[in-house]
Amino acid sequence: MKILILTNKLPYPPKDGGSIATLNMLTGLRAADNQVTCLALNTRKHSFPIEDIPSEIGETIRFIGVDCNTSIRPLRMLLNLLFTRQPYIAERFISHPFKAALSELLRQESFDVIQLEGPYLGHYTDLIRKSSKSALSLRTHNVEHLIWKKKAVRETSLLKRWYLKNMASRLDRFEMKVVHQSDCLVPISSTDETYFKNRGYTQPVLTVPTGLSIDDYPMSPIPDEPTLFFIGALDWLPNQEGLEWFMDTVFDLVLEGVPELSFHVAGRNAPKQFETKLRHQKIVYHGEVNDARSFMQKYRVMVVPLLTGSGIRIKILEGMALGRPVVTTSTGIEGIPVENIGSVEVSDDPYEFANHIVNLLNPMKDTTRLVSASRALIIENFDTFRLSTRLSQFFKTEV
């Protein structure tokens, strides 16, 4: 099949969950014997030269990038609030050059399937319907408006809370419109699949979690030293919020049990105010790291204290594949079947969360069998090639 994937940022380099999920799907679909083209908004924030994509990827998948600036602009935000009903978070991805590039591509070629990587590409569905007879697939990495609703609930500033609730309401309408315009839905988690079906979606659905190429994640011995680590984009609000909760309510409890502990935090684009929160004698802030896997292999226990969000936490999958024990929340573990996997502990209670960490930091605890079970779970449920083969078959038979 010929498949066109539209993305709101270039998925290379794969430095965050969204880009990893998209790139792994692209490579998986290509490995499943499809012709794959990726048309991407090459945003100023995530700009990367197409010609610098490694040949082993760029020579098998066609990448087309359209330069654009999706930065938040206060004046445009205000005008959006006053004079439109569009969610500003989505309006930022309207690009006339991208629309022109898509129109020209559809004039020159036909595709069996065109897939939007998230609802923010929904601005282009009318053009696709007008210019193409392709089946339209929507891949949902999260239920976007729920993230904003949960953020609004937790916001203490009345003005910010009002704005976030307004944004969430607008985004709800926009996101569900895009969902219902699609011929099929490819959510990343079964939780999201259930949500969209409960909202009235009746077209074909296949849950396809983010996949990993397991050979890229070699297991290494777990260090005995009492170390924790967190890795994730620090310009993403749920990560900031979760880390704040962890530092405010959990971290001191862990230190009481393991005073020699050190906590290592890695992530790009942390706001200055947030960097200040990370100044602690037991916390080492590494900023953005060049090699996420090497970073994760240096430390003993991974923490993923997410309070909001949906989809699947790719960093948890990576940590499990590398053989690292994980402590997370019920939100963090959504979509990952970890029942009876003792190397992954789940709690939303600060005291229980801290106790799980202290237990896993104990050098006398034998984690070898536990982490082997985690890795086996990843191989069984999250192998990129298996997942992409399933998706290809779904496109052929259901769409």
Short mmCIF file of C-alpha atoms in Angstrom, two decimals:
data_model
loop_
_atom_site.label_atom_id
_atom_site.label_comp_id
_atom_site.label_asym_id
_atom_site.label_seq_id
_atom_site.Cartn_x
_atom_site.Cartn_y
_atom_site.Cartn_z
CA MET A 1 0.00 0.00 0.00
CA LYS A 2 0.94 3.63 -0.42
CA ILE A 3 0.53 5.45 2.88
CA LEU A 4 0.89 9.18 3.55
CA ILE A 5 1.46 10.27 7.15
CA LEU A 6 0.86 13.92 8.11
CA THR A 7 2.65 15.16 11.24
CA ASN A 8 2.71 18.45 13.12
CA LYS A 9 6.47 18.21 13.61
CA LEU A 10 9.28 16.32 11.95
CA PRO A 11 9.59 12.99 13.80
CA TYR A 12 13.37 13.05 13.59
CA PRO A 13 15.34 13.21 15.81
CA PRO A 14 13.19 11.01 18.10
CA LYS A 15 13.72 12.98 21.31
CA ASP A 16 10.23 12.90 22.83
CA GLY A 17 7.32 10.53 23.10
CA GLY A 18 5.42 11.94 20.14
CA SER A 19 8.34 11.81 17.72
CA ILE A 20 9.35 8.32 18.91
CA ALA A 21 5.79 7.06 18.41
CA THR A 22 5.56 8.55 14.93
CA LEU A 23 9.00 7.48 13.73
CA ASN A 24 8.53 3.94 15.00
CA MET A 25 5.23 3.67 13.15
CA LEU A 26 6.82 5.00 9.95
CA THR A 27 9.68 2.51 10.10
CA GLY A 28 7.32 -0.31 11.08
CA LEU A 29 4.93 0.36 8.20
CA ARG A 30 7.87 0.44 5.81
CA ALA A 31 9.21 -2.83 7.21
CA ALA A 32 5.74 -4.30 6.64
CA ASP A 33 6.29 -3.68 2.90
CA ASN A 34 4.38 -0.43 2.45
CA GLN A 35 5.48 2.67 0.54
CA VAL A 36 5.56 5.41 3.16
CA THR A 37 5.67 9.19 2.78
CA CYS A 38 5.79 11.62 5.71
CA LEU A 39 4.70 15.22 5.12
CA ALA A 40 5.68 17.20 8.21
CA LEU A 41 5.41 20.70 9.55
CA ASN A 42 9.08 21.46 10.19
CA THR A 43 8.42 23.82 13.07
CA ARG A 44 10.89 26.43 14.24
CA LYS A 45 10.89 24.87 17.71
CA HIS A 46 11.76 21.37 16.41
CA SER A 47 13.48 22.34 13.16
CA PHE A 48 15.74 19.71 11.61
CA PRO A 49 17.25 19.49 8.10
CA ILE A 50 15.62 16.71 6.08
CA GLU A 51 18.95 15.91 4.43
CA ASP A 52 20.48 15.12 7.84
CA ILE A 53 18.09 12.25 8.54
CA PRO A 54 20.25 9.07 8.56
CA SER A 55 20.31 7.26 5.24
CA GLU A 56 19.01 4.00 6.71
CA ILE A 57 15.78 5.89 7.47
CA GLY A 58 15.70 8.61 4.83
CA GLU A 59 16.36 6.25 1.92
CA THR A 60 13.45 3.96 2.77
CA ILE A 61 10.88 6.56 3.87
CA ARG A 62 10.23 9.75 1.93
CA PHE A 63 10.25 12.82 4.18
CA ILE A 64 8.91 16.18 3.04
CA GLY A 65 9.28 19.10 5.45
CA VAL A 66 7.50 22.44 5.31
CA ASP A 67 9.07 25.18 7.43
CA CYS A 68 6.67 27.03 9.71
CA ASN A 69 6.52 28.83 13.04
CA THR A 70 4.02 27.47 15.56
CA SER A 71 5.32 29.49 18.52
CA ILE A 72 2.78 30.89 20.95
CA ARG A 73 2.22 34.59 20.21
CA PRO A 74 0.37 36.59 22.86
CA LEU A 75 -1.40 38.95 20.43
CA ARG A 76 -2.66 36.10 18.28
CA MET A 77 -3.72 34.26 21.41
CA LEU A 78 -5.78 37.26 22.51
CA LEU A 79 -7.35 37.72 19.06
CA ASN A 80 -8.18 34.04 18.98
CA LEU A 81 -9.86 34.25 22.37
CA LEU A 82 -11.93 37.31 21.47
CA PHE A 83 -12.92 36.68 17.87
CA THR A 84 -12.96 32.93 17.15
CA ARG A 85 -14.24 29.67 18.61
CA GLN A 86 -11.14 27.74 17.54
CA PRO A 87 -8.77 26.42 20.22
CA TYR A 88 -5.57 28.43 19.93
CA ILE A 89 -3.47 25.33 20.65
CA ALA A 90 -4.82 23.87 17.38
CA GLU A 91 -5.00 27.08 15.35
CA ARG A 92 -1.21 27.40 15.61
CA PHE A 93 -0.86 24.50 13.16
CA ILE A 94 -2.67 26.19 10.28
CA SER A 95 0.02 26.72 7.64
CA HIS A 96 -0.70 27.94 4.12
CA PRO A 97 2.65 26.63 2.78
CA PHE A 98 1.84 23.22 4.29
CA LYS A 99 -1.61 23.31 2.71
CA ALA A 100 -0.05 24.15 -0.65
CA ALA A 101 2.50 21.33 -0.34
CA LEU A 102 -0.24 18.84 0.56
CA SER A 103 -2.41 20.00 -2.32
CA GLU A 104 0.44 19.60 -4.81
CA LEU A 105 1.35 16.17 -3.44
CA LEU A 106 -2.25 14.96 -3.76
CA ARG A 107 -2.43 16.38 -7.29
CA GLN A 108 0.63 14.39 -8.32
CA GLU A 109 0.01 11.13 -6.46
CA SER A 110 -2.70 8.93 -5.02
CA PHE A 111 -2.47 7.09 -1.70
CA ASP A 112 -4.40 4.19 -0.27
CA VAL A 113 -4.40 5.69 3.22
CA ILE A 114 -3.69 9.16 4.57
CA GLN A 115 -3.10 9.19 8.32
CA LEU A 116 -3.18 12.25 10.55
CA GLU A 117 -0.83 11.98 13.52
CA GLY A 118 -3.14 13.67 15.99
CA PRO A 119 -6.15 16.00 15.72
CA TYR A 120 -4.09 19.16 15.14
CA LEU A 121 -3.78 18.07 11.50
CA GLY A 122 -7.57 18.20 11.29
CA HIS A 123 -7.40 21.60 9.61
CA TYR A 124 -6.49 19.76 6.42
CA THR A 125 -9.29 17.18 6.26
CA ASP A 126 -11.44 19.28 3.90
CA LEU A 127 -8.55 19.56 1.46
CA ILE A 128 -7.91 15.81 1.67
CA ARG A 129 -11.57 14.99 1.00
CA LYS A 130 -11.68 17.42 -1.92
CA SER A 131 -8.40 16.30 -3.53
CA SER A 132 -8.20 12.59 -2.77
CA LYS A 133 -10.20 9.38 -2.55
CA SER A 134 -7.83 7.98 0.07
CA ALA A 135 -9.11 6.47 3.28
CA LEU A 136 -8.55 8.94 6.13
CA SER A 137 -7.08 7.52 9.33
CA LEU A 138 -6.63 9.43 12.58
CA ARG A 139 -4.00 8.28 15.03
CA THR A 140 -4.65 9.66 18.50
CA HIS A 141 -1.63 9.85 20.80
CA ASN A 142 -3.79 11.25 23.63
CA VAL A 143 -7.28 12.55 24.24
CA GLU A 144 -5.97 16.07 23.97
CA HIS A 145 -8.84 18.01 25.51
CA LEU A 146 -8.82 15.84 28.64
CA ILE A 147 -5.25 16.93 29.35
CA TRP A 148 -6.37 20.55 29.35
CA LYS A 149 -9.46 19.83 31.43
CA LYS A 150 -7.38 18.13 34.11
CA LYS A 151 -4.86 20.94 34.01
CA ALA A 152 -7.65 23.47 34.55
CA VAL A 153 -8.93 21.58 37.60
CA ARG A 154 -5.49 21.72 39.22
CA GLU A 155 -4.77 25.36 38.36
CA THR A 156 -4.87 27.68 41.39
CA SER A 157 -4.98 31.00 39.52
CA LEU A 158 -8.61 31.91 38.80
CA LEU A 159 -7.74 33.67 35.54
CA LYS A 160 -5.56 30.83 34.27
CA ARG A 161 -8.17 28.28 35.34
CA TRP A 162 -10.85 30.13 33.38
CA TYR A 163 -8.64 30.30 30.29
CA LEU A 164 -7.69 26.61 30.50
CA LYS A 165 -11.33 25.57 30.89
CA ASN A 166 -12.23 27.72 27.89
CA MET A 167 -9.41 26.17 25.87
CA ALA A 168 -10.42 22.65 26.90
CA SER A 169 -14.03 23.25 25.86
CA ARG A 170 -12.98 24.58 22.45
CA LEU A 171 -10.51 21.74 22.00
CA ASP A 172 -13.18 19.18 22.91
CA ARG A 173 -15.41 20.40 20.06
CA PHE A 174 -12.51 20.58 17.61
CA GLU A 175 -11.02 17.21 18.51
CA MET A 176 -14.31 15.32 18.37
CA LYS A 177 -15.13 16.91 15.00
CA VAL A 178 -11.84 15.61 13.59
CA VAL A 179 -12.46 12.19 15.14
CA HIS A 180 -15.88 11.87 13.50
CA GLN A 181 -14.52 13.03 10.13
CA SER A 182 -12.09 10.11 9.96
CA ASP A 183 -12.76 6.78 8.24
CA CYS A 184 -10.94 4.87 10.95
CA LEU A 185 -9.34 5.54 14.30
CA VAL A 186 -5.96 4.29 15.54
CA PRO A 187 -5.68 5.15 19.25
CA ILE A 188 -2.52 4.37 21.18
CA SER A 189 -4.32 2.90 24.21
CA SER A 190 -7.47 0.87 24.84
CA THR A 191 -8.51 3.50 27.38
CA ASP A 192 -8.61 6.11 24.61
CA GLU A 193 -10.45 3.68 22.31
CA THR A 194 -13.16 3.23 24.93
CA TYR A 195 -13.43 6.98 25.42
CA PHE A 196 -13.96 7.75 21.74
CA LYS A 197 -16.48 4.92 21.33
CA ASN A 198 -18.40 6.26 24.32
CA ARG A 199 -18.46 9.63 22.54
CA GLY A 200 -20.26 8.04 19.60
CA TYR A 201 -17.52 6.97 17.20
CA THR A 202 -18.80 4.01 15.13
CA GLN A 203 -16.22 3.56 12.36
CA PRO A 204 -13.48 0.87 12.47
CA VAL A 205 -11.02 1.19 15.37
CA LEU A 206 -7.73 -0.56 16.03
CA THR A 207 -5.68 0.19 19.13
CA VAL A 208 -2.01 0.20 18.17
CA PRO A 209 0.31 1.14 21.04
CA THR A 210 3.68 2.70 20.42
CA GLY A 211 6.12 0.03 19.37
CA LEU A 212 9.80 -0.47 20.11
CA SER A 213 12.53 -2.28 18.21
CA ILE A 214 13.70 -4.40 21.11
CA ASP A 215 17.22 -4.87 19.70
CA ASP A 216 17.76 -1.14 20.25
CA TYR A 217 17.30 -1.63 24.02
CA PRO A 218 20.00 -3.92 25.41
CA MET A 219 19.65 -4.87 29.07
CA SER A 220 22.47 -3.95 31.42
CA PRO A 221 23.11 -4.70 35.12
CA ILE A 222 21.09 -2.58 37.54
CA PRO A 223 23.39 -0.34 39.62
CA ASP A 224 23.46 -1.00 43.37
CA GLU A 225 23.73 2.71 44.21
CA PRO A 226 20.47 4.29 45.43
CA THR A 227 19.61 6.42 42.41
CA LEU A 228 16.35 7.56 40.85
CA PHE A 229 15.82 9.06 37.44
CA PHE A 230 13.18 10.89 35.46
CA ILE A 231 13.39 11.66 31.75
CA GLY A 232 10.84 13.54 29.68
CA ALA A 233 10.16 16.78 27.85
CA LEU A 234 9.98 19.54 30.45
CA ASP A 235 8.09 21.92 28.20
CA TRP A 236 5.11 19.52 28.39
CA LEU A 237 2.73 20.62 31.13
CA PRO A 238 1.84 17.13 32.47
CA ASN A 239 5.54 16.38 33.03
CA GLN A 240 6.06 19.67 34.90
CA GLU A 241 2.95 19.11 36.98
CA GLY A 242 3.88 15.52 37.83
CA LEU A 243 7.44 16.38 38.83
CA GLU A 244 6.19 19.22 41.03
CA TRP A 245 3.83 16.79 42.78
CA PHE A 246 6.68 14.32 43.25
CA MET A 247 9.09 16.91 44.66
CA ASP A 248 6.47 18.53 46.89
CA THR A 249 4.83 15.42 48.34
CA VAL A 250 6.97 12.32 47.71
CA PHE A 251 10.67 13.14 47.54
CA ASP A 252 11.21 14.00 51.21
CA LEU A 253 9.46 10.77 52.21
CA VAL A 254 11.91 8.80 50.08
CA LEU A 255 14.86 10.69 51.58
CA GLU A 256 13.71 9.71 55.07
CA GLY A 257 14.11 6.07 54.11
CA VAL A 258 17.16 6.44 51.86
CA PRO A 259 19.07 9.60 52.89
CA GLU A 260 22.01 8.81 50.57
CA LEU A 261 19.70 8.89 47.54
CA SER A 262 20.38 11.00 44.43
CA PHE A 263 17.68 11.92 41.90
CA HIS A 264 18.65 12.55 38.27
CA VAL A 265 16.34 14.57 36.02
CA ALA A 266 16.76 14.90 32.25
CA GLY A 267 14.55 16.82 29.87
CA ARG A 268 14.61 19.58 27.30
CA ASN A 269 13.26 23.11 27.42
CA ALA A 270 12.60 23.41 31.15
CA PRO A 271 11.30 26.93 31.92
CA LYS A 272 13.65 28.97 34.11
CA GLN A 273 11.13 28.98 36.93
CA PHE A 274 10.95 25.20 36.79
CA GLU A 275 14.74 24.85 36.77
CA THR A 276 14.72 26.78 40.05
CA LYS A 277 12.45 24.12 41.58
CA LEU A 278 15.05 21.49 40.67
CA ARG A 279 17.76 23.14 42.77
CA HIS A 280 18.21 20.66 45.59
CA GLN A 281 21.34 19.06 46.98
CA LYS A 282 19.94 15.61 46.21
CA ILE A 283 18.74 16.45 42.68
CA VAL A 284 20.97 16.56 39.61
CA TYR A 285 19.42 18.32 36.62
CA HIS A 286 21.07 17.18 33.38
CA GLY A 287 19.02 19.22 30.90
CA GLU A 288 18.57 17.60 27.50
CA VAL A 289 20.72 14.49 27.11
CA ASN A 290 22.11 13.28 23.79
CA ASP A 291 21.48 9.59 24.45
CA ALA A 292 18.34 8.82 26.46
CA ARG A 293 19.02 5.09 26.63
CA SER A 294 22.53 5.54 28.03
CA PHE A 295 21.14 7.97 30.60
CA MET A 296 18.51 5.48 31.75
CA GLN A 297 21.04 2.66 32.05
CA LYS A 298 23.14 4.63 34.56
CA TYR A 299 20.55 4.66 37.35
CA ARG A 300 18.54 2.17 39.38
CA VAL A 301 14.84 3.13 39.51
CA MET A 302 12.71 5.12 37.08
CA VAL A 303 9.94 7.41 38.36
CA VAL A 304 7.08 8.61 36.14
CA PRO A 305 4.80 10.70 38.38
CA LEU A 306 2.12 11.66 35.84
CA LEU A 307 -1.17 13.10 37.06
CA THR A 308 -2.73 14.05 33.70
CA GLY A 309 -2.54 12.80 30.14
CA SER A 310 -3.66 9.76 28.20
CA GLY A 311 -2.19 7.48 25.58
CA ILE A 312 0.88 5.42 26.52
CA ARG A 313 4.04 6.68 28.23
CA ILE A 314 6.78 5.69 25.83
CA LYS A 315 9.53 6.33 28.38
CA ILE A 316 7.98 3.67 30.63
CA LEU A 317 8.14 1.19 27.75
CA GLU A 318 11.76 2.12 27.16
CA GLY A 319 12.62 1.79 30.83
CA MET A 320 10.99 -1.64 30.99
CA ALA A 321 12.78 -2.76 27.81
CA LEU A 322 16.10 -1.68 29.32
CA GLY A 323 15.33 -3.64 32.48
CA ARG A 324 14.78 -0.77 34.89
CA PRO A 325 12.24 -0.96 37.74
CA VAL A 326 9.52 1.69 37.37
CA VAL A 327 7.31 3.52 39.86
CA THR A 328 4.43 5.45 38.34
CA THR A 329 0.81 6.51 38.80
CA SER A 330 -2.45 5.09 37.51
CA THR A 331 -2.34 7.74 34.78
CA GLY A 332 1.22 6.88 33.84
CA ILE A 333 0.52 3.17 33.46
CA GLU A 334 -2.62 3.51 31.30
CA GLY A 335 -2.49 1.16 28.33
CA ILE A 336 0.37 -1.00 29.66
CA PRO A 337 -0.75 -4.43 30.99
CA VAL A 338 1.58 -4.71 33.99
CA GLU A 339 -0.56 -6.88 36.27
CA ASN A 340 1.72 -9.21 38.25
CA ILE A 341 4.87 -7.52 36.93
CA GLY A 342 6.68 -6.78 40.19
CA SER A 343 9.24 -4.43 38.66
CA VAL A 344 6.50 -1.88 37.89
CA GLU A 345 4.78 -0.39 40.93
CA VAL A 346 1.73 1.87 40.68
CA SER A 347 0.24 4.28 43.21
CA ASP A 348 -1.40 7.70 43.34
CA ASP A 349 -0.81 8.03 47.08
CA PRO A 350 2.41 9.90 48.03
CA TYR A 351 3.22 7.55 50.93
CA GLU A 352 2.70 4.39 48.89
CA PHE A 353 4.62 5.88 45.97
CA ALA A 354 7.54 6.62 48.30
CA ASN A 355 7.41 3.14 49.86
CA HIS A 356 7.55 1.49 46.44
CA ILE A 357 10.68 3.50 45.61
CA VAL A 358 12.38 2.69 48.91
CA ASN A 359 11.71 -1.03 48.42
CA LEU A 360 13.10 -1.04 44.89
CA LEU A 361 16.18 0.90 45.98
CA ASN A 362 17.08 -1.84 48.46
CA PRO A 363 20.27 -3.44 47.03
CA MET A 364 19.30 -6.74 48.67
CA LYS A 365 16.15 -6.97 46.55
CA ASP A 366 16.59 -9.41 43.67
CA THR A 367 15.22 -7.56 40.65
CA THR A 368 16.70 -9.78 37.93
CA ARG A 369 13.63 -12.00 37.53
CA LEU A 370 11.26 -9.04 37.81
CA VAL A 371 12.87 -6.94 35.09
CA SER A 372 13.17 -9.97 32.81
CA ALA A 373 9.40 -10.30 33.03
CA SER A 374 9.06 -6.62 32.11
CA ARG A 375 11.21 -7.06 29.03
CA ALA A 376 9.24 -10.15 27.98
CA LEU A 377 6.03 -8.12 28.26
CA ILE A 378 7.47 -5.46 25.94
CA ILE A 379 8.51 -8.07 23.37
CA GLU A 380 5.07 -9.68 23.45
CA ASN A 381 2.94 -6.52 23.30
CA PHE A 382 5.00 -3.66 21.89
CA ASP A 383 7.18 -4.98 19.06
CA THR A 384 7.14 -2.40 16.24
CA PHE A 385 7.07 -4.87 13.36
CA ARG A 386 4.24 -6.95 14.82
CA LEU A 387 2.14 -3.87 15.53
CA SER A 388 2.71 -2.34 12.09
CA THR A 389 1.85 -5.61 10.36
CA ARG A 390 -1.45 -5.66 12.28
CA LEU A 391 -2.13 -2.06 11.24
CA SER A 392 -1.37 -2.80 7.57
CA GLN A 393 -3.82 -5.70 7.64
CA PHE A 394 -6.41 -3.47 9.32
CA PHE A 395 -6.06 -0.88 6.55
CA LYS A 396 -6.44 -3.56 3.87
CA THR A 397 -9.49 -5.29 5.32
CA GLU A 398 -11.41 -2.72 7.37
CA VAL A 399 -10.97 0.65 5.67
#
